[in-house]
Amino acid sequence: MKTLTGWASAVLLGSTALASAEGVVNLYNWGNYTHPEILERFTAETGIQVTLTDFDSNDTALARIRQGGHGFDIVVPSDTYIQTWITEGLFQPLDRDIVTNMDNIAPQWVDVPFDPGREYTVPWAWGTTGVIVDTSVYSGDPNNIELIIDPPAELQGRINVIPEMSDVMAMTIYYHGGERCTTDRDILRAVRDSLISAKPHWLALDYGAVDSYAAGDFAAGIYWNGASMRVRLLNDNFAYGYPETGYPIWMDNAAVLADAPNRDNAMKFINFVLQPEIAALISNFARYSNGITGSEEFLDAEMRDAPEINVPAEFVEAGRWGQACPQDINDIHTQIWTELMQ
Amino acid sequence: MRGHGWKWLLCTPALIVLLLAASGPLLIVAVYSFLSPGNMGGVVWEFSTEGWFRVFFRRDIFEPDLVEWNAAHLQVFWRSIWLSLQTTFICAVLGFPTAWFIATRPPHTRTIWLFLITIPFWTNLLIRTFAIQEMIRNNGTINTVLMQLGLIDSPIQMMFTEFAVLLGMAYVFLPLMVLPLYAAMEKMDFRLVEAGYDLYASRLNVLWHVILPQVKPGFIAGSILVFIPAIGAYVTPRLLGGGRTMMLGNLIALQFGQGRNWPLGAALAMLMLVVVVGALILYLRVVGGNDEARRG
């Protein structure tokens, strides 16, 4: 099955590659993440046609590009994976003669640890993982991960946690005072013990839960900022909290592939999305921030002032970049996670 | 003899497709299970039995010299097998009377009933699962109706329970049990039932000694069709069970995703294959074997 699909898509891609002699760019992005208007406007402005292909996880995208023969020009992976893409030579440096809008990138997103100085990538969208609480059930401070890993009585049995190993492990490790990939066995032991004792209080570990929160199935959880905003717009009892002990920041970044068949068009597209008005379209569609200065005024009104989207000044410091841990540490995380979910 | 050879040639295209599309990927999985994990997914071409070792054993996180059974993996395996067995049983119990009802209708109306059985297949599984969610959630259809009738005061927690998972699984797989059962019953000789009654057999005796032996092939086919996909079920337990516990499918997906340990994932997938084939052989031996013996 897999082999056949591989062949079929190879044939399809081959045909798009043929058509690319004149004005095409092939974008490989997360599903349901690209505002159709961006592609229409780009084509209207430059005459270059855009084809869009979806992926559903960083692992899928990386595995597919590694195999070669993909025909894509641009890919949009997450921060934790960028170093791997760069060191394996899968990206090419941005051509500053074409990508002239680099100055539009907000200063705090230029010297990022995964691509210092933005040699290869530009921001597409970014967000945070935090805590969501129904304030009609629990009226205390929401900026606290203890609500999930040592929940008060009124939240017990009404908690939903996103089944993302990396986010849950990160927040629990930060809570116990560790670094993301700590090798400190005492901290890891404490992480395991607190997760195992918290689990009986969790009702579910579910992704697509916006309507479940709004409908009152859950009263608290670990959740993404953009999704939390959608919950609040449906039910304004909900508040989003930034755990003071540390919470994950993530960012998806666009880059041009080393073997891009339409290199110049790809650079033009990258430059195009760095405009504030276009970046705002990304945000209005995906419901996450974009990292481009001046895009605020083009945002939908409900996003512009949303506390989920604009990190309050006092919590900015607690945000931490994700990191892909070495295999032996990651194996320990997987083992703890498996034990938790057994 | 020559004609026979030609017939074989006719099915070679199908055989080639099967060989390439089924055995090829399977072979890759088998090979991967003996390699080392690569950086950020993938594999490195270094022979290693670590993947298989980790399927069954784990090193204690805090004292690496301490090796113990990997109870977590065994627990997940057992949960998937147990859930599939329960699903198969429920489908058999619910499917038998349904198939019997259809098989005993006049021939021209049977088509309509069979047609009704296939209706669920018209809609995507994911959408049907969401629809079930809508029915059983705390403020869903069932709870709302019960509360408005005054039968209950507060919603019954049905979502995210084992009940929800079994309900969803039985619903999804029921047609796969009904159809083969119906096929077996349709071929059944109803004169034997009459003969049984003529010889003063009780209703239960007729069911046990006359009907069941005749529809046994239907039961076998139905059970296989239900049990095997149920072992790998992923969507239904995840959405209705709330994902609090892992199924085999989730465990394997974890290794290829965030776990970034493809050899372990490949080894788990191979083991799942062994379990399924083993169950199949056992089942055919126990149930099918009796049949052969009686005939002989």
XYZ file of C-alpha atoms in Angstrom:
638
model
C 0.000 0.000 0.000
C 2.656 2.409 1.108
C 4.816 1.583 -1.880
C 1.945 2.157 -4.266
C 0.977 5.512 -2.786
C 4.632 6.439 -2.972
C 4.724 5.666 -6.672
C 1.446 7.418 -7.365
C 2.547 10.599 -5.636
C 5.939 10.396 -7.361
C 4.166 10.369 -10.712
C 1.918 13.265 -9.684
C 4.849 15.249 -8.364
C 6.786 14.527 -11.511
C 4.049 16.151 -13.525
C 3.953 19.255 -11.321
C 7.720 19.484 -11.615
C 7.363 19.512 -15.394
C 4.844 22.343 -15.208
C 7.218 24.343 -13.036
C 9.309 25.594 -15.934
C 7.104 28.671 -15.881
C 5.869 30.155 -12.607
C 5.040 27.544 -9.954
C 5.954 27.181 -6.301
C 5.185 24.037 -4.295
C 4.367 24.637 -0.650
C 4.429 21.779 1.889
C 2.633 22.927 5.041
C 0.562 21.698 7.984
C -3.035 20.804 7.129
C -5.679 23.517 7.578
C -2.967 26.110 8.223
C -2.734 28.215 5.054
C -5.237 30.988 4.364
C -6.416 30.455 0.746
C -6.374 34.218 0.244
C -2.573 34.251 0.730
C -2.125 31.964 -2.255
C -4.644 33.889 -4.377
C -2.998 37.214 -3.632
C 0.478 35.857 -4.335
C -0.647 34.530 -7.702
C -2.436 37.782 -8.524
C 0.665 39.798 -7.674
C 3.386 37.654 -9.246
C 1.646 35.346 -11.712
C 3.246 32.384 -9.916
C 0.902 29.478 -9.243
C 1.060 27.872 -5.768
C 0.389 24.205 -5.103
C -0.282 23.294 -1.480
C 0.317 19.855 0.056
C -0.541 19.012 3.683
C 1.428 17.152 6.295
C 0.130 16.109 9.696
C 3.276 15.931 11.817
C 6.889 17.067 11.864
C 7.975 13.454 11.665
C 5.955 12.858 8.501
C 7.360 15.963 6.841
C 10.959 15.154 7.754
C 10.676 11.513 6.676
C 9.176 12.482 3.325
C 11.759 15.149 2.484
C 14.618 12.884 3.592
C 13.510 10.306 1.013
C 14.065 12.849 -1.791
C 12.168 13.156 -5.055
C 9.440 15.185 -3.339
C 9.346 18.205 -5.692
C 8.547 20.678 -2.884
C 10.097 24.147 -2.592
C 9.008 25.350 0.836
C 8.371 23.473 4.073
C 7.097 24.769 7.448
C 8.450 22.626 10.333
C 8.468 23.429 14.071
C 11.338 24.942 16.056
C 12.481 21.707 17.734
C 13.068 20.088 14.351
C 14.803 23.019 12.608
C 18.328 22.117 13.769
C 17.942 18.617 12.320
C 16.770 20.020 8.981
C 19.713 22.428 8.881
C 22.461 20.011 9.937
C 21.240 17.406 7.440
C 21.576 20.026 4.696
C 17.901 19.973 3.754
C 17.528 23.781 3.707
C 19.293 26.417 1.636
C 20.171 29.852 3.055
C 17.696 32.626 2.345
C 18.654 34.794 -0.606
C 18.731 38.271 0.921
C 18.617 39.860 -2.527
C 15.108 38.477 -3.016
C 13.989 38.203 0.620
C 14.211 41.917 1.405
C 11.498 42.047 4.077
C 13.628 40.390 6.786
C 13.498 43.559 8.875
C 9.769 42.990 9.376
C 10.519 40.071 11.692
C 9.891 41.202 15.279
C 13.267 41.666 17.066
C 12.654 38.956 19.683
C 12.191 36.334 16.945
C 15.423 37.070 15.029
C 18.094 35.557 17.267
C 16.260 32.343 18.047
C 18.293 29.380 19.320
C 17.271 27.064 16.473
C 18.370 29.476 13.695
C 20.437 32.385 15.095
C 20.174 35.451 12.878
C 17.547 33.788 10.701
C 19.929 32.442 8.085
C 17.510 29.769 6.831
C 14.031 30.312 8.225
C 11.355 32.939 8.804
C 8.497 32.813 11.336
C 5.178 31.439 10.098
C 3.190 31.188 13.344
C 3.961 30.720 17.016
C 2.115 29.938 20.188
C 2.322 28.667 23.723
C 1.104 25.658 25.661
C -0.501 26.538 28.980
C -3.329 25.819 31.354
C -7.017 26.404 30.664
C -9.470 26.696 33.554
C -13.211 27.152 33.928
C -13.312 30.070 36.384
C -16.854 29.232 37.417
C -15.534 25.954 38.823
C -12.162 27.134 40.127
C -11.673 30.817 40.869
C -8.007 30.781 41.955
C -4.919 31.802 39.970
C -4.844 29.983 36.620
C -1.104 30.571 36.051
C -0.133 27.374 37.790
C 0.607 23.890 36.462
C -0.328 22.426 39.856
C -3.947 22.721 38.771
C -3.191 19.780 36.496
C -0.515 17.734 38.256
C -1.786 18.236 41.806
C -5.359 19.390 41.199
C -7.647 20.962 43.820
C -10.742 18.966 44.749
C -13.144 20.898 42.519
C -11.106 20.136 39.383
C -10.409 16.467 40.102
C -11.966 14.170 37.532
C -12.771 17.061 35.192
C -9.342 17.565 33.604
C -8.310 17.011 30.010
C -4.645 16.899 28.983
C -3.478 17.082 25.364
C -1.771 13.765 24.569
C 1.480 15.507 23.580
C 4.334 13.790 25.355
C 6.789 16.648 24.806
C 4.517 19.394 26.189
C 3.371 17.445 29.226
C 6.876 16.229 30.067
C 8.333 19.727 29.592
C 5.836 21.453 31.878
C 6.246 18.823 34.582
C 10.057 18.931 34.368
C 9.997 22.759 34.642
C 7.696 22.451 37.642
C 10.285 20.255 39.356
C 13.020 22.765 38.537
C 14.715 20.913 35.687
C 15.887 21.908 32.218
C 13.988 20.501 29.223
C 16.416 17.601 28.656
C 17.686 17.228 32.196
C 19.709 14.102 32.984
C 19.102 14.556 36.711
C 17.562 11.247 37.758
C 16.025 12.699 40.913
C 14.090 15.256 38.890
C 12.983 12.612 36.387
C 11.865 10.385 39.241
C 9.839 13.256 40.729
C 8.346 13.935 37.280
C 7.279 10.341 36.902
C 5.841 10.128 40.398
C 3.827 13.329 40.116
C 2.415 12.389 36.707
C 1.454 8.913 37.900
C -0.299 10.333 40.955
C -2.034 13.032 38.860
C -3.387 10.666 36.226
C -6.339 9.325 38.270
C -7.661 12.902 38.404
C -7.642 13.257 34.607
C -10.847 12.494 32.778
C -9.322 12.353 29.318
C -6.232 12.910 27.163
C -7.874 14.339 24.102
C -6.788 16.679 21.268
C -9.864 18.107 19.595
C -11.581 19.400 22.663
C -12.685 22.987 21.950
C -16.374 22.082 21.967
C -15.931 19.682 24.888
C -14.593 22.498 27.065
C -17.250 24.928 25.909
C -19.964 22.331 26.576
C -18.698 21.741 30.105
C -17.283 18.237 29.680
C -13.948 19.503 31.052
C -13.226 22.164 33.674
C -9.440 22.430 33.234
C -6.596 21.145 31.138
C -3.251 21.543 29.440
C -4.057 23.240 26.150
C -2.716 25.456 23.359
C -3.237 29.221 23.459
C -5.044 29.545 20.111
C -7.436 26.716 20.925
C -8.000 28.169 24.403
C -9.046 31.438 22.818
C -11.583 29.605 20.672
C -12.954 27.992 23.845
C -13.297 31.398 25.534
C -15.096 32.860 22.514
C -17.661 30.061 22.898
C -17.841 30.213 26.704
C -16.373 33.209 28.504
C -16.002 31.379 31.823
C -12.709 30.012 30.553
C -9.342 31.625 31.250
C -5.895 30.746 29.930
C -2.945 30.604 32.335
C 0.827 30.749 31.822
C 2.473 28.481 34.434
C 5.037 30.601 36.274
C 7.361 27.629 36.702
C 7.766 27.484 32.921
C 5.664 26.818 29.843
C 6.609 25.781 26.275
C 6.769 28.211 23.359
C 6.650 26.751 19.864
C 7.097 28.298 16.454
C 6.562 26.934 12.954
C 9.024 28.383 10.456
C 9.074 28.529 6.674
C 12.275 27.584 4.826
C 13.358 26.867 1.262
C 14.469 23.299 0.600
C 18.000 22.656 -0.632
C 16.728 20.814 -3.707
C 13.806 23.156 -4.407
C 13.004 22.975 -8.134
C 11.678 26.572 -8.098
C 14.199 28.270 -5.852
C 13.625 31.890 -6.917
C 9.843 31.613 -6.763
C 10.177 30.082 -3.308
C 12.298 33.031 -2.131
C 9.670 35.403 -3.549
C 6.952 33.578 -1.624
C 8.953 33.750 1.626
C 9.399 37.477 1.082
C 5.681 37.822 0.350
C 4.550 36.294 3.653
C 6.857 38.598 5.614
C 4.496 41.519 4.865
C 2.399 42.485 7.915
C -0.888 42.277 6.053
C -0.158 38.775 4.736
C 1.204 37.568 8.077
C -2.043 38.754 9.661
C -3.946 36.511 7.230
C -1.929 33.556 8.534
C -2.962 34.450 12.077
C -6.599 35.136 11.297
C -6.857 31.702 9.719
C -4.768 29.582 12.096
C -5.589 31.595 15.242
C -1.962 31.908 16.306
C 0.476 34.853 16.375
C 2.876 35.312 13.470
C 5.991 37.182 14.677
C 5.845 39.993 12.098
C 5.996 43.599 13.303
C 3.010 45.705 12.321
C 0.682 42.777 11.612
C -1.401 43.613 14.700
C -3.511 46.237 12.953
C -4.664 43.707 10.344
C -5.665 41.090 12.908
C -9.295 40.222 13.599
C -10.532 42.361 16.489
C -11.112 39.353 18.765
C -7.453 38.309 18.395
C -5.848 41.727 18.729
C -6.466 42.062 22.465
C -6.825 38.395 23.361
C -4.885 37.514 26.549
C -4.196 34.087 25.049
C -2.432 35.608 22.040
C -0.581 38.493 23.708
C 1.556 37.080 26.494
C 1.231 39.424 29.523
C 4.570 41.075 30.297
C 5.030 39.365 33.664
C 4.857 35.890 32.096
C 7.134 36.432 29.086
C 10.199 35.295 31.037
C 8.659 31.937 31.952
C 8.236 30.932 28.310
C 10.848 28.447 27.091
C 11.745 27.062 23.693
C 11.250 23.398 23.073
C 14.248 21.222 22.418
C 14.696 17.803 20.869
C 16.356 15.774 23.593
C 19.134 13.240 22.906
C 17.850 9.754 22.138
C 18.694 8.265 25.571
C 16.828 11.052 27.378
C 13.945 10.885 24.911
C 13.760 7.122 25.507
C 13.353 7.813 29.229
C 10.565 10.291 28.481
C 8.861 7.723 26.236
C 9.206 5.107 28.968
C 7.631 7.390 31.579
C 4.873 8.306 29.127
C 4.195 4.642 28.317
C 4.060 3.821 32.016
C 1.623 6.704 32.485
C -0.647 5.508 29.699
C -0.364 1.742 30.185
C -2.708 -29.582 -17.567
C -1.857 -26.835 -20.028
C -5.176 -25.101 -19.340
C -4.326 -25.120 -15.655
C -1.108 -23.240 -16.294
C -2.983 -20.540 -18.173
C -5.348 -20.068 -15.267
C -2.395 -19.370 -12.996
C -1.184 -16.782 -15.421
C -4.529 -14.988 -15.145
C -4.016 -14.249 -11.484
C -0.381 -13.183 -11.695
C -1.176 -9.450 -11.987
C -3.136 -9.631 -8.728
C -0.394 -11.710 -7.121
C 2.274 -9.215 -8.147
C 0.300 -6.318 -6.673
C -0.220 -8.287 -3.450
C 3.426 -9.255 -3.280
C 4.713 -5.735 -3.824
C 2.110 -3.892 -1.799
C 1.763 -6.307 1.110
C 5.012 -8.218 1.498
C 7.303 -5.355 0.501
C 6.408 -2.934 3.287
C 6.132 -5.845 5.711
C 9.672 -6.882 4.878
C 10.863 -3.325 5.448
C 9.197 -3.281 8.871
C 10.813 -6.612 9.724
C 14.253 -5.338 8.722
C 13.804 -2.030 10.549
C 13.045 -3.862 13.778
C 16.649 -5.111 13.787
C 18.308 -1.730 13.172
C 19.274 1.178 15.448
C 17.182 4.342 15.895
C 18.327 7.318 13.817
C 18.575 10.921 14.893
C 15.053 12.464 14.932
C 13.316 9.407 13.538
C 14.432 7.034 10.839
C 16.950 4.246 11.287
C 20.694 3.794 11.160
C 21.948 0.733 9.305
C 23.531 -0.930 12.306
C 22.322 -4.322 13.394
C 20.764 -4.255 16.846
C 18.351 -6.381 18.837
C 17.664 -3.499 21.194
C 14.249 -2.846 19.602
C 13.072 -6.382 20.274
C 14.694 -6.371 23.706
C 12.696 -3.291 24.648
C 9.443 -4.836 23.551
C 9.686 -7.340 26.377
C 12.085 -5.819 28.899
C 12.896 -2.431 30.274
C 15.895 -1.096 32.085
C 14.912 0.685 35.237
C 15.128 4.408 34.504
C 16.913 5.127 37.726
C 19.095 2.023 38.020
C 20.092 1.042 34.470
C 21.536 -2.294 35.633
C 18.155 -3.434 36.829
C 16.323 -5.200 33.993
C 12.699 -6.173 34.393
C 9.705 -7.288 32.330
C 8.201 -4.443 30.378
C 4.887 -4.631 32.189
C 3.599 -1.489 30.480
C 3.898 -3.021 27.001
C 2.350 -6.297 28.108
C -0.496 -4.376 29.719
C -1.191 -2.488 26.473
C -1.072 -5.723 24.457
C -3.446 -7.416 26.831
C -5.847 -4.448 26.830
C -6.071 -4.511 23.035
C -6.611 -8.272 22.921
C -9.197 -8.165 25.708
C -11.091 -5.301 24.067
C -11.132 -7.187 20.752
C -12.402 -10.345 22.436
C -15.178 -8.423 24.164
C -16.093 -6.681 20.915
C -16.220 -9.985 19.058
C -18.433 -11.500 21.756
C -20.860 -8.551 21.818
C -21.064 -8.531 18.022
C -21.784 -12.263 17.983
C -24.539 -11.959 20.603
C -26.163 -8.987 18.874
C -25.458 -10.196 15.350
C -27.029 -13.635 15.623
C -30.651 -12.564 16.192
C -30.276 -9.803 13.597
C -28.989 -12.192 10.949
C -31.678 -14.699 11.905
C -34.366 -12.066 11.532
C -33.149 -11.149 8.055
C -32.674 -14.744 6.912
C -36.232 -15.652 7.909
C -37.875 -12.796 5.996
C -39.455 -13.526 2.590
C -36.715 -13.494 -0.072
C -37.771 -10.236 -1.750
C -37.631 -8.180 1.484
C -34.263 -9.602 2.586
C -32.473 -7.339 0.143
C -33.990 -4.304 1.836
C -32.830 -5.430 5.289
C -29.334 -6.197 4.002
C -29.272 -2.828 2.326
C -30.111 -1.185 5.674
C -27.205 -3.035 7.321
C -24.759 -1.523 4.836
C -25.944 2.071 5.326
C -23.344 2.890 8.047
C -20.586 2.198 5.511
C -21.756 5.200 3.514
C -20.375 7.598 6.091
C -16.782 7.995 7.228
C -15.904 6.218 10.483
C -14.599 9.407 12.080
C -17.857 11.242 11.474
C -19.918 8.377 12.854
C -17.717 8.295 15.948
C -18.255 12.021 16.490
C -21.983 11.402 16.124
C -21.846 8.791 18.901
C -19.971 11.336 21.011
C -22.826 13.772 20.480
C -25.300 11.154 21.725
C -23.533 10.081 24.904
C -21.735 13.198 26.122
C -22.807 14.802 29.399
C -25.069 17.336 27.743
C -25.738 15.085 24.751
C -28.962 13.661 23.398
C -29.408 10.729 25.771
C -28.629 12.620 28.961
C -30.751 15.605 27.941
C -33.768 13.433 27.168
C -33.404 11.430 30.396
C -33.078 14.599 32.441
C -36.066 16.263 30.838
C -38.135 13.158 31.467
C -37.075 13.490 35.090
C -35.545 10.014 35.194
C -32.140 11.293 36.338
C -31.012 14.446 38.143
C -27.442 14.783 36.899
C -25.900 13.516 33.672
C -24.600 9.942 33.578
C -20.885 9.925 32.715
C -20.796 7.773 29.593
C -18.118 9.519 27.540
C -14.531 8.499 28.263
C -15.518 5.210 29.882
C -14.982 1.607 28.896
C -18.687 1.442 28.128
C -18.285 4.159 25.492
C -15.404 2.320 23.841
C -17.298 -0.983 23.741
C -20.417 0.737 22.428
C -18.427 2.372 19.644
C -16.489 -0.772 18.760
C -19.609 -2.971 18.709
C -21.395 -0.423 16.536
C -18.530 -0.166 14.069
C -17.928 -3.889 13.689
C -21.462 -5.278 13.978
C -22.156 -5.367 10.198
C -19.002 -7.426 9.714
C -20.553 -10.087 11.968
C -24.104 -9.876 10.623
C -23.224 -10.289 6.952
C -21.287 -13.598 7.164
C -23.816 -14.959 9.669
C -26.614 -14.109 7.280
C -24.751 -15.755 4.409
C -24.441 -18.952 6.459
C -28.090 -18.890 7.578
C -29.369 -18.292 4.088
C -27.746 -21.536 2.981
C -29.117 -23.363 6.016
C -31.603 -26.160 5.458
C -34.651 -25.095 7.473
C -36.211 -28.526 7.002
C -33.685 -29.762 9.556
C -35.181 -27.368 12.114
C -38.620 -28.774 11.423
C -37.240 -32.288 11.669
C -35.746 -31.389 15.034
C -39.102 -30.234 16.366
C -40.782 -33.335 14.915
C -38.393 -35.402 16.978
C -39.473 -33.527 20.140
C -36.303 -31.457 20.554
C -36.721 -28.421 22.781
C -36.143 -24.949 21.342
C -32.772 -24.772 23.053
C -31.803 -28.187 21.706
C -32.701 -27.167 18.178
C -30.631 -24.008 18.522
C -27.652 -25.838 19.989
C -27.621 -29.059 17.951
C -29.254 -28.094 14.672
C -28.820 -24.382 13.975
C -25.465 -23.524 15.513
C -23.475 -26.308 13.796
C -24.868 -25.151 10.458
C -24.053 -21.461 10.918
C -20.658 -22.111 12.474
C -18.742 -21.125 9.305
C -20.548 -17.779 9.513
C -19.508 -17.341 13.128
C -15.899 -18.163 12.287
C -15.782 -15.753 9.366
C -17.544 -13.024 11.367
C -15.292 -13.417 14.398
C -12.169 -13.185 12.274
C -13.480 -10.147 10.434
C -14.263 -8.437 13.747
C -11.340 -9.531 15.911
C -8.493 -8.651 13.558
C -9.363 -5.027 12.767
C -10.443 -4.541 16.393
C -6.894 -5.356 17.574
C -5.547 -2.409 15.623
C -8.465 -0.064 16.380
C -7.176 3.459 16.908
C -9.841 6.087 16.286
C -12.715 4.662 18.333
C -10.830 4.002 21.608
C -9.080 7.336 21.275
C -12.185 9.475 20.726
C -14.699 7.661 22.920
C -12.311 6.383 25.572
C -10.737 9.822 25.879
C -7.248 8.458 25.243
C -6.548 7.911 28.944
C -5.050 4.540 28.190
C -3.086 3.366 25.194
C -4.115 0.738 22.711
C -1.618 -1.202 20.664
C -2.126 1.133 17.716
C -1.367 4.190 19.857
C 1.733 2.575 21.355
C 3.157 1.829 17.912
C 2.291 5.329 16.649
C 4.091 6.809 19.682
C 7.356 5.093 18.758
C 7.242 6.363 15.174
C 6.252 9.852 16.345
C 7.436 11.549 19.507
C 9.221 8.478 20.821
C 11.461 8.623 17.716
C 12.353 4.955 18.143
C 11.457 3.332 14.831
C 13.098 -0.047 15.548
C 11.018 -0.445 18.713
C 7.894 0.609 16.810
C 8.693 -1.860 14.027
C 9.268 -4.661 16.535
C 5.939 -3.894 18.253
C 4.191 -3.909 14.872
C 5.738 -7.278 13.996
C 4.679 -8.688 17.354
C 1.135 -7.485 16.729
C 1.211 -9.350 13.423
C 2.374 -12.486 15.207
C -0.455 -12.164 17.741
C -3.053 -11.766 15.006
C -1.757 -14.690 12.936
C -1.409 -16.782 16.098
C -4.966 -16.016 17.142
C -6.159 -16.887 13.669
C -4.401 -20.256 13.618
C -5.559 -21.096 17.125
C -9.115 -20.166 16.280
C -9.159 -22.213 13.101
C -7.611 -25.170 14.928
C -10.073 -25.100 17.794
C -13.267 -24.173 15.981
C -12.559 -25.228 12.420
C -10.738 -28.393 13.466
C -13.765 -29.856 15.240
C -15.750 -29.444 12.100
C -13.230 -31.419 10.066
C -13.128 -34.146 12.675
C -16.880 -34.605 12.658
C -17.051 -34.758 8.912
C -14.238 -37.294 8.812
